[in-house]
XYZ file of C-alpha atoms in Angstrom:
787
model
C 18.091 -44.729 92.344
C 17.961 -47.626 89.932
C 14.801 -49.615 89.395
C 14.149 -52.941 87.773
C 13.669 -52.453 84.033
C 12.688 -56.019 83.265
C 11.679 -58.935 85.429
C 14.659 -60.905 84.151
C 17.390 -58.270 84.216
C 18.734 -55.593 86.493
C 21.165 -52.718 86.207
C 23.400 -50.478 88.225
C 25.682 -47.878 86.649
C 26.686 -49.264 83.218
C 26.530 -53.035 83.844
C 23.583 -55.334 83.332
C 23.500 -58.886 84.629
C 21.086 -61.728 84.108
C 19.116 -63.191 87.029
C 18.413 -66.443 85.242
C 18.694 -70.177 85.293
C 21.798 -71.727 86.575
C 21.404 -74.621 88.975
C 18.503 -76.908 89.814
C 14.722 -76.455 90.057
C 12.531 -73.540 91.086
C 11.003 -73.978 94.532
C 13.164 -77.047 94.961
C 16.481 -75.458 95.861
C 18.312 -78.366 97.280
C 21.972 -77.476 97.350
C 22.346 -75.438 100.477
C 25.181 -75.126 102.918
C 25.547 -73.415 106.253
C 26.661 -69.824 106.212
C 29.973 -70.580 107.873
C 32.669 -69.065 105.660
C 35.240 -71.736 104.966
C 38.045 -69.239 104.490
C 38.517 -65.497 104.576
C 41.441 -65.202 102.154
C 42.414 -67.317 99.149
C 44.968 -70.019 99.704
C 48.453 -69.308 98.410
C 49.515 -71.149 95.293
C 52.948 -72.491 94.598
C 52.751 -72.096 90.847
C 51.952 -68.383 90.710
C 49.107 -66.111 89.676
C 46.220 -66.639 87.317
C 46.717 -66.211 83.592
C 46.608 -62.593 82.467
C 45.458 -63.222 78.882
C 43.193 -65.682 77.105
C 46.012 -66.834 74.863
C 47.739 -68.284 77.930
C 44.848 -70.642 78.719
C 46.290 -73.195 76.328
C 48.982 -73.758 78.970
C 46.422 -74.758 81.638
C 47.374 -78.133 83.114
C 44.729 -78.687 85.794
C 41.149 -77.694 84.904
C 37.809 -77.763 86.734
C 34.648 -77.786 84.591
C 31.512 -76.796 86.482
C 28.220 -77.866 84.902
C 25.093 -76.058 86.025
C 21.710 -77.726 85.944
C 20.674 -75.622 82.957
C 23.495 -77.348 81.037
C 22.968 -80.891 82.300
C 19.145 -80.993 82.376
C 16.519 -80.763 79.676
C 14.356 -77.726 79.134
C 11.420 -79.416 80.904
C 13.596 -79.614 84.057
C 12.965 -83.340 84.269
C 15.684 -85.602 82.950
C 19.120 -85.059 81.480
C 20.191 -83.427 78.216
C 22.028 -86.503 76.988
C 23.389 -84.971 73.793
C 24.991 -82.032 75.601
C 26.332 -84.287 78.316
C 27.907 -86.611 75.758
C 29.540 -83.665 74.018
C 30.949 -82.360 77.301
C 32.346 -85.792 78.163
C 33.955 -85.973 74.722
C 35.676 -82.597 75.170
C 36.834 -83.401 78.698
C 38.165 -86.737 77.473
C 40.026 -85.070 74.639
C 41.747 -82.701 77.046
C 42.436 -85.529 79.520
C 44.080 -87.548 76.776
C 46.267 -84.546 75.967
C 47.839 -84.949 79.393
C 45.752 -82.401 81.298
C 44.162 -83.111 84.689
C 40.401 -82.656 84.407
C 37.814 -82.442 87.196
C 34.040 -82.035 86.855
C 31.689 -80.397 89.333
C 28.246 -81.470 88.191
C 24.573 -80.861 88.841
C 21.802 -83.081 87.573
C 21.136 -85.654 90.297
C 17.863 -84.013 91.324
C 16.578 -83.737 87.763
C 17.531 -87.329 86.987
C 15.916 -88.546 90.217
C 12.813 -86.484 89.577
C 12.408 -88.196 86.220
C 12.797 -91.653 87.766
C 10.479 -90.991 90.724
C 7.753 -89.539 88.505
C 7.911 -92.643 86.381
C 7.663 -94.885 89.464
C 4.717 -92.902 90.891
C 2.815 -93.047 87.620
C 3.446 -96.774 87.348
C 2.355 -97.376 90.956
C -0.775 -95.278 90.604
C -1.781 -96.993 87.383
C -1.453 -100.417 89.008
C -3.499 -99.404 92.065
C -6.145 -97.813 89.883
C -6.419 -100.928 87.732
C -6.805 -103.170 90.795
C -9.367 -100.876 92.375
C -11.606 -100.390 89.327
C -11.034 -103.712 87.649
C -10.291 -101.842 84.486
C -7.006 -101.258 82.776
C -7.988 -97.707 81.943
C -5.937 -94.786 83.119
C -7.424 -91.481 84.075
C -5.716 -88.189 84.736
C -3.547 -88.585 87.799
C -2.012 -85.746 89.780
C 1.691 -86.035 90.468
C 2.598 -84.979 94.001
C 5.343 -82.418 94.613
C 8.574 -84.344 94.954
C 10.970 -83.546 97.782
C 14.345 -82.547 96.367
C 16.488 -84.674 98.682
C 14.529 -87.767 97.734
C 15.033 -86.930 94.069
C 18.753 -86.567 94.659
C 18.938 -89.927 96.419
C 17.140 -91.610 93.531
C 19.090 -89.859 90.803
C 22.710 -89.761 92.004
C 23.576 -93.379 91.176
C 22.005 -93.140 87.724
C 23.833 -89.886 86.988
C 27.165 -91.421 87.932
C 26.461 -94.578 85.939
C 25.791 -92.406 82.911
C 29.090 -90.558 83.340
C 30.966 -93.832 83.730
C 29.419 -95.305 80.582
C 30.263 -92.183 78.556
C 33.862 -91.877 79.778
C 34.439 -95.569 79.141
C 33.965 -94.899 75.427
C 37.205 -92.867 75.572
C 39.085 -95.378 77.743
C 38.952 -93.028 80.700
C 38.015 -93.974 84.244
C 35.808 -91.665 86.315
C 35.324 -91.576 90.073
C 32.473 -90.129 92.130
C 32.976 -87.859 95.127
C 29.999 -86.620 97.186
C 30.629 -83.835 99.666
C 28.837 -81.843 102.338
C 29.826 -78.664 104.083
C 31.366 -80.706 106.940
C 33.959 -82.035 104.509
C 35.274 -78.480 104.276
C 34.476 -77.339 107.800
C 36.291 -80.277 109.407
C 40.045 -79.934 108.850
C 40.732 -83.687 108.832
C 37.969 -84.368 106.293
C 39.228 -81.496 104.166
C 42.707 -83.006 104.105
C 41.251 -86.416 103.261
C 39.283 -84.936 100.371
C 42.363 -83.141 99.124
C 44.408 -86.333 99.276
C 41.748 -88.352 97.477
C 41.534 -85.869 94.626
C 45.313 -85.723 94.199
C 45.528 -89.517 94.142
C 42.785 -89.787 91.510
C 44.502 -87.203 89.323
C 47.804 -89.025 89.735
C 46.143 -92.177 88.398
C 44.709 -90.306 85.384
C 41.142 -90.641 86.691
C 38.552 -87.883 86.208
C 36.943 -86.977 89.558
C 33.244 -86.124 89.288
C 32.258 -84.054 92.307
C 28.754 -83.271 93.483
C 27.134 -82.109 96.690
C 25.434 -84.855 98.689
C 21.984 -83.485 98.024
C 20.263 -86.341 99.851
C 21.400 -85.055 103.255
C 21.872 -81.285 102.878
C 19.848 -78.998 105.191
C 17.028 -76.751 103.916
C 17.972 -73.559 102.044
C 19.142 -70.585 104.068
C 19.501 -66.920 103.058
C 22.683 -65.755 101.366
C 23.720 -63.803 104.432
C 27.423 -64.239 103.764
C 27.546 -62.672 100.315
C 29.194 -59.480 101.461
C 32.620 -58.707 100.057
C 34.841 -60.760 97.803
C 37.008 -62.164 100.583
C 34.222 -64.165 102.235
C 32.519 -67.083 100.542
C 30.566 -70.104 101.766
C 30.160 -73.419 100.013
C 26.415 -73.285 99.502
C 26.009 -74.205 95.814
C 28.051 -75.778 93.046
C 29.517 -72.410 92.032
C 31.181 -71.879 95.391
C 32.003 -75.592 95.562
C 33.806 -75.384 92.215
C 35.674 -72.243 93.283
C 36.705 -73.844 96.585
C 37.953 -76.985 94.840
C 39.767 -74.963 92.174
C 41.735 -72.989 94.761
C 42.186 -75.956 97.094
C 43.637 -78.050 94.265
C 45.732 -75.175 92.855
C 43.843 -75.417 89.584
C 44.940 -73.378 86.571
C 41.477 -72.842 85.070
C 37.860 -72.976 86.212
C 35.263 -73.163 83.422
C 31.729 -72.358 84.608
C 29.114 -73.444 82.070
C 25.538 -72.182 82.255
C 22.804 -71.140 79.824
C 23.997 -67.614 79.005
C 27.114 -66.477 77.158
C 28.525 -64.651 80.184
C 28.151 -61.109 81.498
C 26.548 -58.384 79.372
C 26.642 -54.584 79.495
C 22.880 -54.489 78.909
C 20.084 -57.081 79.045
C 21.068 -60.230 77.092
C 18.974 -60.447 73.956
C 18.356 -56.712 73.734
C 19.486 -54.753 70.694
C 22.357 -53.054 72.490
C 23.548 -56.036 74.529
C 27.281 -56.636 74.283
C 29.089 -59.519 75.856
C 31.715 -58.432 78.363
C 34.807 -60.125 77.036
C 36.991 -59.535 80.110
C 35.798 -58.849 83.666
C 38.203 -57.300 86.178
C 38.226 -57.277 90.000
C 36.607 -54.088 91.181
C 33.966 -54.077 88.449
C 31.642 -56.033 90.762
C 31.355 -53.013 93.050
C 29.055 -51.369 90.492
C 26.775 -54.402 90.162
C 23.474 -55.002 91.938
C 22.130 -58.525 91.690
C 18.490 -59.535 91.552
C 16.690 -62.716 92.488
C 17.166 -66.024 90.753
C 14.629 -67.513 88.383
C 13.582 -70.803 86.762
C 16.327 -73.180 87.838
C 19.185 -73.139 90.272
C 20.067 -71.512 93.488
C 23.480 -70.157 92.522
C 22.488 -67.442 90.067
C 24.838 -64.959 88.433
C 25.654 -63.328 91.751
C 27.088 -66.583 93.046
C 28.972 -67.159 89.833
C 30.639 -63.757 89.790
C 31.452 -63.963 93.496
C 32.884 -67.471 93.161
C 34.815 -66.493 90.023
C 36.404 -63.465 91.679
C 37.285 -65.480 94.765
C 38.916 -68.188 92.633
C 40.750 -65.498 90.683
C 42.185 -64.089 93.904
C 43.288 -67.614 94.750
C 45.300 -67.825 91.534
C 42.825 -69.692 89.298
C 41.728 -68.244 85.958
C 37.964 -68.327 85.335
C 35.731 -68.287 82.260
C 31.918 -68.166 82.429
C 30.385 -69.391 79.172
C 27.302 -70.896 77.557
C 27.179 -74.672 77.627
C 23.714 -75.029 76.070
C 23.979 -73.289 72.692
C 23.615 -76.032 70.061
C 26.126 -74.450 67.657
C 28.929 -73.970 70.158
C 28.356 -76.382 73.039
C 30.077 -79.160 71.106
C 33.409 -77.367 71.339
C 32.974 -74.679 74.003
C 35.369 -76.277 76.507
C 38.117 -76.963 73.990
C 37.663 -73.494 72.484
C 38.163 -71.905 75.891
C 41.293 -73.941 76.548
C 42.628 -72.972 73.111
C 42.302 -69.306 74.116
C 39.428 -68.405 71.820
C 37.093 -65.554 72.703
C 34.278 -67.519 74.299
C 32.263 -66.273 77.254
C 33.545 -63.834 79.879
C 37.172 -64.195 80.948
C 38.107 -63.012 84.448
C 41.511 -61.345 84.565
C 43.468 -59.331 87.110
C 45.425 -57.543 84.380
C 43.615 -54.639 82.776
C 45.007 -53.716 79.331
C 46.579 -50.301 78.954
C 44.702 -49.507 75.741
C 41.229 -50.109 74.316
C 39.901 -53.573 73.532
C 39.656 -54.649 69.907
C 35.870 -54.247 70.127
C 36.333 -50.664 71.230
C 38.861 -50.143 68.450
C 36.331 -51.454 65.951
C 33.716 -48.988 67.189
C 36.262 -46.174 67.055
C 37.218 -47.128 63.493
C 33.565 -47.130 62.411
C 32.844 -43.735 63.948
C 36.101 -42.323 62.576
C 35.429 -43.793 59.150
C 32.000 -42.155 58.955
C 33.538 -38.800 59.853
C 36.248 -39.423 57.278
C 33.687 -40.177 54.571
C 31.908 -36.908 55.358
C 35.045 -34.834 54.687
C 35.530 -33.018 51.431
C 37.605 -34.921 48.840
C 40.427 -32.392 49.047
C 40.538 -32.844 52.828
C 40.995 -36.601 52.502
C 43.665 -35.964 49.875
C 45.399 -33.554 52.225
C 45.660 -36.290 54.871
C 47.302 -38.645 52.367
C 49.727 -35.966 51.145
C 50.685 -35.317 54.760
C 51.344 -39.024 55.340
C 53.523 -39.151 52.209
C 55.564 -36.220 53.520
C 55.974 -37.885 56.922
C 57.354 -41.062 55.326
C 60.264 -39.082 53.925
C 60.627 -36.538 56.730
C 60.750 -39.239 59.421
C 62.835 -41.646 57.327
C 65.582 -42.134 59.918
C 63.143 -42.937 62.715
C 61.300 -45.439 60.523
C 64.470 -47.209 59.405
C 65.736 -47.382 62.998
C 62.528 -49.125 64.114
C 62.746 -51.457 61.118
C 66.355 -52.284 62.024
C 65.166 -53.458 65.462
C 62.642 -55.784 63.829
C 65.251 -57.203 61.466
C 67.753 -57.786 64.271
C 65.169 -59.526 66.462
C 63.999 -61.699 63.566
C 67.561 -62.695 62.658
C 68.500 -63.413 66.275
C 65.458 -65.608 66.808
C 65.871 -67.235 63.403
C 62.120 -67.429 62.951
C 61.880 -65.934 59.453
C 62.942 -67.436 56.147
C 65.053 -65.334 53.772
C 62.078 -64.340 51.534
C 60.144 -63.091 54.580
C 63.169 -61.154 55.812
C 63.233 -59.386 52.453
C 59.575 -58.474 52.837
C 60.230 -57.198 56.345
C 63.088 -54.946 55.290
C 62.526 -51.253 54.596
C 64.954 -48.939 52.797
C 65.211 -45.334 51.679
C 64.207 -46.308 48.151
C 61.177 -48.254 49.436
C 60.043 -45.273 51.490
C 60.489 -42.940 48.519
C 58.433 -45.289 46.335
C 55.784 -45.470 49.059
C 55.574 -41.685 49.205
C 55.216 -41.449 45.408
C 52.473 -44.069 45.470
C 50.597 -42.266 48.224
C 50.672 -39.020 46.264
C 49.199 -40.907 43.299
C 46.376 -42.107 45.541
C 45.726 -38.578 46.810
C 45.648 -37.196 43.259
C 43.288 -39.873 41.954
C 40.867 -39.874 44.881
C 39.191 -36.534 44.345
C 35.804 -37.920 43.300
C 35.944 -41.475 44.611
C 33.330 -41.215 47.371
C 29.911 -39.940 46.373
C 30.480 -40.306 42.632
C 27.264 -40.816 40.657
C 27.565 -43.879 38.441
C 23.957 -44.145 37.263
C 20.981 -41.779 36.962
C 17.483 -42.886 36.061
C 14.231 -40.956 35.809
C 11.710 -43.408 37.238
C 8.767 -41.113 36.583
C 8.008 -37.431 36.471
C 9.721 -35.699 39.443
C 11.044 -39.098 40.632
C 14.779 -39.407 39.991
C 17.072 -42.249 41.097
C 20.842 -42.098 41.546
C 23.379 -44.800 42.303
C 26.397 -43.341 44.110
C 29.631 -44.753 45.476
C 30.051 -45.066 49.255
C 32.642 -46.674 51.561
C 32.250 -50.344 52.477
C 32.506 -49.534 56.191
C 35.197 -51.016 58.437
C 38.018 -52.997 56.839
C 40.182 -55.506 58.686
C 43.517 -55.914 56.914
C 45.778 -58.688 58.228
C 49.302 -58.677 56.891
C 52.557 -60.531 57.517
C 56.144 -59.274 57.454
C 55.422 -56.242 55.255
C 55.369 -52.972 57.198
C 55.171 -51.016 53.920
C 51.652 -52.412 53.664
C 50.492 -50.244 56.575
C 50.804 -46.775 54.980
C 49.601 -48.113 51.607
C 46.424 -49.605 53.033
C 45.882 -46.627 55.327
C 46.039 -44.233 52.373
C 43.571 -46.332 50.397
C 41.200 -46.463 53.381
C 41.407 -42.685 53.791
C 40.811 -42.089 50.089
C 37.771 -44.379 50.086
C 36.389 -43.116 53.429
C 36.626 -46.470 55.186
C 37.438 -47.134 58.830
C 40.402 -49.471 59.190
C 41.619 -52.108 61.617
C 45.191 -53.252 60.998
C 46.645 -56.500 62.356
C 50.335 -56.815 61.559
C 52.732 -59.631 62.277
C 54.740 -59.686 65.509
C 57.944 -59.697 63.484
C 57.224 -56.114 62.308
C 55.982 -54.718 65.639
C 58.450 -51.799 65.895
C 58.015 -50.779 62.249
C 54.234 -50.995 62.412
C 54.140 -48.932 65.589
C 56.015 -45.966 64.135
C 54.169 -46.123 60.814
C 50.802 -46.208 62.589
C 51.864 -43.267 64.751
C 52.687 -41.263 61.612
C 49.380 -42.299 60.043
C 47.447 -41.009 63.038
C 49.475 -37.815 62.964
C 48.377 -37.284 59.367
C 44.753 -38.100 60.213
C 44.835 -35.537 63.010
C 45.084 -32.793 60.386
C 41.294 -33.066 60.071
C 40.450 -34.622 63.435
C 39.895 -38.222 62.317
C 42.739 -39.871 64.230
C 40.576 -42.828 65.307
C 39.674 -43.912 61.758
C 42.776 -46.147 61.492
C 43.440 -48.514 64.395
C 46.400 -50.848 64.909
C 45.415 -53.967 66.860
C 48.159 -54.491 69.435
C 46.271 -56.783 71.794
C 46.786 -60.540 71.964
C 43.714 -61.251 69.868
C 44.194 -64.251 67.620
C 43.316 -63.819 63.957
C 40.506 -66.351 64.370
C 38.957 -64.230 67.125
C 39.093 -61.116 64.949
C 37.257 -63.015 62.224
C 34.305 -63.503 64.580
C 33.602 -59.756 64.930
C 30.920 -59.708 62.264
C 29.082 -56.807 63.915
C 32.163 -54.589 63.740
C 33.917 -55.573 60.514
C 32.482 -55.399 56.983
C 35.348 -56.838 54.925
C 38.508 -58.815 55.729
C 41.528 -58.455 53.463
C 44.413 -60.832 54.205
C 47.872 -60.036 52.841
C 50.353 -62.788 53.427
C 51.000 -66.448 52.830
C 48.480 -68.710 51.167
C 48.120 -70.524 54.498
C 47.166 -67.272 56.221
C 44.537 -66.547 53.579
C 43.059 -70.046 53.807
C 42.927 -69.874 57.603
C 41.100 -66.561 57.480
C 38.645 -67.760 54.853
C 37.913 -70.753 57.077
C 37.596 -68.701 60.267
C 35.517 -65.788 58.934
C 32.067 -65.913 60.497
C 29.703 -64.097 58.167
C 32.321 -61.553 57.043
C 33.336 -61.426 53.348
C 37.021 -62.139 52.680
C 38.786 -60.566 49.706
C 42.145 -61.998 48.754
C 44.051 -64.618 46.846
C 44.724 -68.044 48.266
C 47.993 -68.481 46.352
C 50.170 -66.739 43.780
C 50.921 -69.523 41.324
C 51.836 -67.422 38.299
C 52.724 -68.908 34.874
C 54.767 -67.722 31.915
C 54.084 -69.561 28.650
C 56.829 -69.380 25.993
C 55.239 -69.876 22.580
C 56.988 -71.158 19.447
C 56.809 -67.644 17.999
C 58.472 -66.007 21.005
C 61.187 -63.410 20.484
C 64.617 -64.572 21.616
C 65.423 -61.109 22.959
C 62.241 -60.899 25.050
C 62.120 -64.390 26.554
C 65.083 -64.383 28.945
C 64.512 -60.761 29.896
C 60.853 -61.304 30.876
C 61.508 -64.626 32.611
C 64.429 -63.175 34.613
C 62.333 -60.238 35.779
C 59.308 -62.425 36.567
C 61.298 -64.897 38.671
C 64.390 -63.147 39.980
C 63.498 -59.461 40.521
C 61.585 -60.233 43.754
C 60.971 -63.995 44.134
C 59.117 -63.617 47.443
C 56.301 -61.594 45.868
C 52.949 -63.194 45.143
C 53.204 -62.039 41.513
C 56.542 -63.805 40.879
C 56.819 -66.592 38.299
C 56.378 -70.080 39.768
C 55.777 -72.299 36.715
C 57.402 -71.845 33.297
C 55.486 -73.468 30.430
C 57.533 -74.117 27.271
C 56.194 -75.265 23.945
C 57.476 -78.745 23.065
C 59.028 -77.527 19.770
C 61.420 -75.286 21.696
C 63.126 -78.173 23.486
C 66.786 -78.663 22.474
C 66.862 -75.299 20.696
C 69.277 -72.407 21.373
C 66.396 -70.472 22.934
C 65.729 -73.235 25.423
C 69.440 -73.417 26.286
C 69.519 -69.665 26.872
C 66.591 -69.942 29.288
C 68.265 -72.724 31.271
C 71.634 -70.945 31.324
C 70.035 -67.734 32.558
C 68.209 -69.536 35.381
C 71.431 -71.246 36.441
C 73.334 -67.977 36.471
C 70.596 -66.474 38.643
C 70.867 -69.557 40.930
C 67.265 -70.564 40.367
C 66.567 -74.131 41.440
C 64.637 -75.945 38.703
C 61.990 -78.601 39.294
C 60.839 -80.695 36.349
C 57.188 -81.250 35.600
C 56.172 -84.828 34.739
C 56.040 -84.229 30.988
C 59.304 -82.266 30.924
C 61.043 -84.983 32.939
C 59.997 -87.619 30.406
C 62.039 -85.841 27.698
C 65.249 -85.853 29.738
C 67.728 -88.633 30.512
C 69.071 -86.774 33.519
C 66.484 -84.340 34.743
C 66.258 -82.002 37.715
C 64.242 -83.185 40.713
C 60.721 -83.955 39.618
C 58.175 -81.574 41.078
C 56.027 -82.905 43.928
C 53.082 -80.780 42.927
C 52.293 -78.501 40.008
C 50.317 -76.301 42.424
C 53.367 -75.028 44.307
C 54.070 -71.427 45.241
C 57.817 -71.409 45.964
C 58.263 -67.793 47.000
C 62.014 -68.134 46.462
C 64.582 -68.713 43.697
C 62.862 -71.904 42.592
C 60.505 -72.678 39.756
C 58.921 -75.551 37.889
C 59.392 -76.123 34.142
C 56.750 -78.053 32.236
C 56.226 -78.783 28.541
C 52.987 -78.217 26.607
C 52.072 -79.034 23.008
C 50.017 -75.941 22.178
C 48.619 -72.681 23.462
C 45.353 -74.505 24.230
C 47.234 -76.992 26.400
C 48.949 -74.076 28.144
C 45.551 -72.527 28.879
C 44.237 -75.868 30.173
C 47.298 -76.328 32.386
C 46.863 -72.851 33.874
C 43.192 -73.476 34.605
C 43.984 -76.804 36.267
C 47.020 -75.866 38.343
C 47.006 -72.067 38.558
C 45.504 -69.794 41.193
C 43.866 -67.221 38.866
C 46.441 -64.617 39.884
C 48.698 -63.554 36.974
C 49.637 -65.456 33.810
C 51.780 -64.388 30.828
C 52.330 -65.394 27.219
C 55.529 -64.520 25.319
C 54.935 -64.609 21.571
C 55.118 -62.472 18.443
C 51.986 -64.096 17.042
C 49.168 -61.644 17.682
C 46.439 -64.204 17.008
C 47.944 -66.651 19.511
C 48.378 -63.870 22.020
C 44.771 -62.725 21.726
C 43.572 -66.329 22.132
C 45.593 -66.563 25.367
C 44.371 -63.188 26.638
C 40.733 -64.036 26.008
C 40.742 -67.640 27.237
C 42.872 -67.549 30.387
C 40.492 -66.912 33.291
C 42.828 -65.118 35.688
C 42.681 -61.751 37.401
C 45.661 -60.502 35.348
C 46.658 -61.819 31.899
C 49.654 -60.259 30.088
C 51.287 -60.434 26.658
C 55.030 -59.965 26.423
C 55.304 -58.414 29.887
C 56.637 -59.540 33.256
C 54.276 -61.011 35.848
C 55.660 -58.408 38.253
C 53.527 -55.695 36.644
C 50.581 -57.143 38.565
C 50.698 -54.429 41.211
C 48.557 -51.488 42.242
C 51.388 -48.979 42.053
C 52.463 -50.168 38.597
C 48.850 -50.135 37.408
C 48.649 -46.465 38.386
C 46.373 -47.128 41.361
C 48.940 -45.588 43.703
C 48.958 -48.720 45.852
C 46.891 -51.798 46.459
C 45.125 -53.147 49.482
C 45.773 -56.602 48.053
C 45.330 -58.681 44.944
C 41.991 -60.385 44.642
C 41.543 -63.617 42.741
C 37.918 -63.828 43.853
C 35.211 -63.367 41.257
C 33.632 -60.405 42.981
C 33.375 -56.687 42.201
C 37.119 -56.227 42.815
C 39.601 -58.453 40.993
C 43.333 -58.167 40.506
C 45.171 -55.316 42.290
C 42.558 -53.653 44.487
C 42.819 -49.874 44.741
C 40.293 -47.260 45.772
C 37.530 -48.480 43.475
C 37.645 -51.938 45.026
C 37.013 -50.485 48.478
C 33.780 -48.792 47.502
C 30.249 -50.076 47.276
C 27.121 -48.182 46.256
C 23.835 -46.949 47.595
C 20.686 -45.720 45.842
C 19.254 -42.240 46.320
C 15.642 -41.673 45.271
C 14.254 -38.120 45.183
C 10.493 -37.825 44.789
C 7.563 -35.546 45.412
C 4.733 -37.309 47.252
C 5.103 -40.467 45.149
C 3.463 -43.774 46.160
C 3.584 -47.151 44.425
C -0.205 -47.423 44.191
C -0.228 -44.547 41.682
C 1.633 -46.847 39.264
C -0.874 -49.717 39.404
C -2.958 -50.779 36.406
C -5.595 -48.187 37.104
C -3.238 -45.622 38.595
C -2.548 -42.135 37.370
C 1.207 -42.482 36.730
C 3.445 -44.500 34.421
C 7.053 -45.593 34.797
C 9.490 -43.852 32.442
C 12.852 -45.481 33.361
C 14.814 -42.939 31.339
C 18.618 -42.910 31.577
C 19.923 -39.479 32.522
C 23.383 -38.078 31.772
C 25.983 -38.395 34.510
C 27.594 -35.350 36.075
C 31.015 -34.582 34.628
C 33.849 -36.256 36.555
C 36.773 -34.348 37.967
C 39.724 -35.808 36.048
C 42.367 -33.374 37.308
């Protein structure tokens, strides 16, 4: 009952596939094999099944890269795309030099030969015309239709010479192998081919395989394409699949001119790339005819891919022509990145991360439409569950701690972050109740009202940002905090926790969804449990509106680097300073420094660098500071200036931009409060910085001139926290100079939209000769609910 909806696309049930451009030239289909199936079932493989997940592709040892004509040839179908080809050779060489065994199945001989023969014909015709007319004047000359086999004969040697020249640049030898269907049909020739390929791989040579297009028979119908267990070698797709299975290859990469398989026509508004394709899905697909180039088409690719998959070879179909990604598409695939369509026999038990993102967006919109007291009720319920289900939570956390300790993969500071306790859960519950109480008028609050003109009023109101992706390490207490903030601000939420906290995160997410179910918005908060790498999540710009990393400075930097068009809110490092001024109180100094450094040294708001005024050296106050740090077993590193004052100094610091995250700190000497400010600006991370002094003027100078998210006077750096600020909790601490800075609570997770209410107003009425004038009057705001 389905009809063609577009001359380039076709559909059956819910899957659309492209009928386009994959192999050689229209009306010149030259790669054709007999319809004799070379095998009815995949060959058995000694090394097991195909990879189940993309992340496992990095373990692929033997790889076949199949290059369609759309990849190798230029857009005019005459000549080679030299830049793309050079990039492909570079990537293959890189993987070969890593110790992998690479093979290439290539097209391009016909296109290369067509270019050469056209040139020869034009040259010959011009010479004959000049001799005949006596003039060296060229007229328009018609180029005859070139026979494909002749083009292949003329182009094959040049194509191979080009490959050899390119691989030589990477000190890699390449070898050419031309095959026909008889090489597979004849058992002895098949064994010879197999032996040749194994010997070339043993010698670290890259085999470049192509069909012998100069002698192949004319095209024949695809009469054998019936069922996944029968396949004939009739194009480079089936050739690549046959070789992959024959050679017990780990991975087959099929490069063409589309990203892969789509669930609707590629390029349409609703088109979504199918990330993973499973056996059985092909039963709902109807394929159309091929178009501009090639004779394989998507039907041949899917059929060959599924056959190779049954034979134990993993397959990825991807775009090898996109200028922004073709330079690293092969290496990206091998690294396990989400590129193209990955064929897998293992279907995940739960939804994909893309589906989770869509669920979070839909759930978030429903959440934002709830009444404020309903959102608060969800958060109160979650707070109650944290205490009611305390034993279950702590039991799950105990499993995480035991696994981490047994594997020895976490440092002591990270183990402390991973650990939950009754007191932590009680504090979490208190913080969540603060969020619920303070969130009554967060969403939809009017922050500006302007009368533009008579009966034309404008309002600016707060609205959720959309879908948040929060990535956190080792801290399961982050999950309920962030979830509560997302609920209060009406945002959908994707959570990606560290593997080390898997059991804790699972139970906490379960309780969160139980609380959300009170008002039917269970899907608003999603925990990503799939094997998606963080870098892949950062590419989902159509699903995610803001990324918030909570973890090490390295994690934050990696996410900022990987984010593709998605804003990232976070701090790169927590290099916090405490400056001890000459007018500091003896009673306050050691107390504040001890709390800043020793209360929780793994926190991002812990003291890392202690700045001491030069006049305090060799004073009782200085001795008290040193004695206290020694008692607390804090390892001291000397800054360059501090070391110059000492005969025997502690180890000199390697860098003044160090976040220790443990019982370590750097001590440096400064000559004035201005020098302290300059030091903080040069070496700090704009997180939290403190001055200890009784001189109000000096303190105010420090507070006004230090450009950090949090600047304190006579208070511990550890106060830099959403809970301690009265925000209930924080989604993170932002050192970015954006709308949210410092501990980010509900307000930082809101943006605004403008609402204009008019009465048949048009802009032309406000022109020079119009009947209306702008008023731009500020109107009073509605009274806020402060209960």
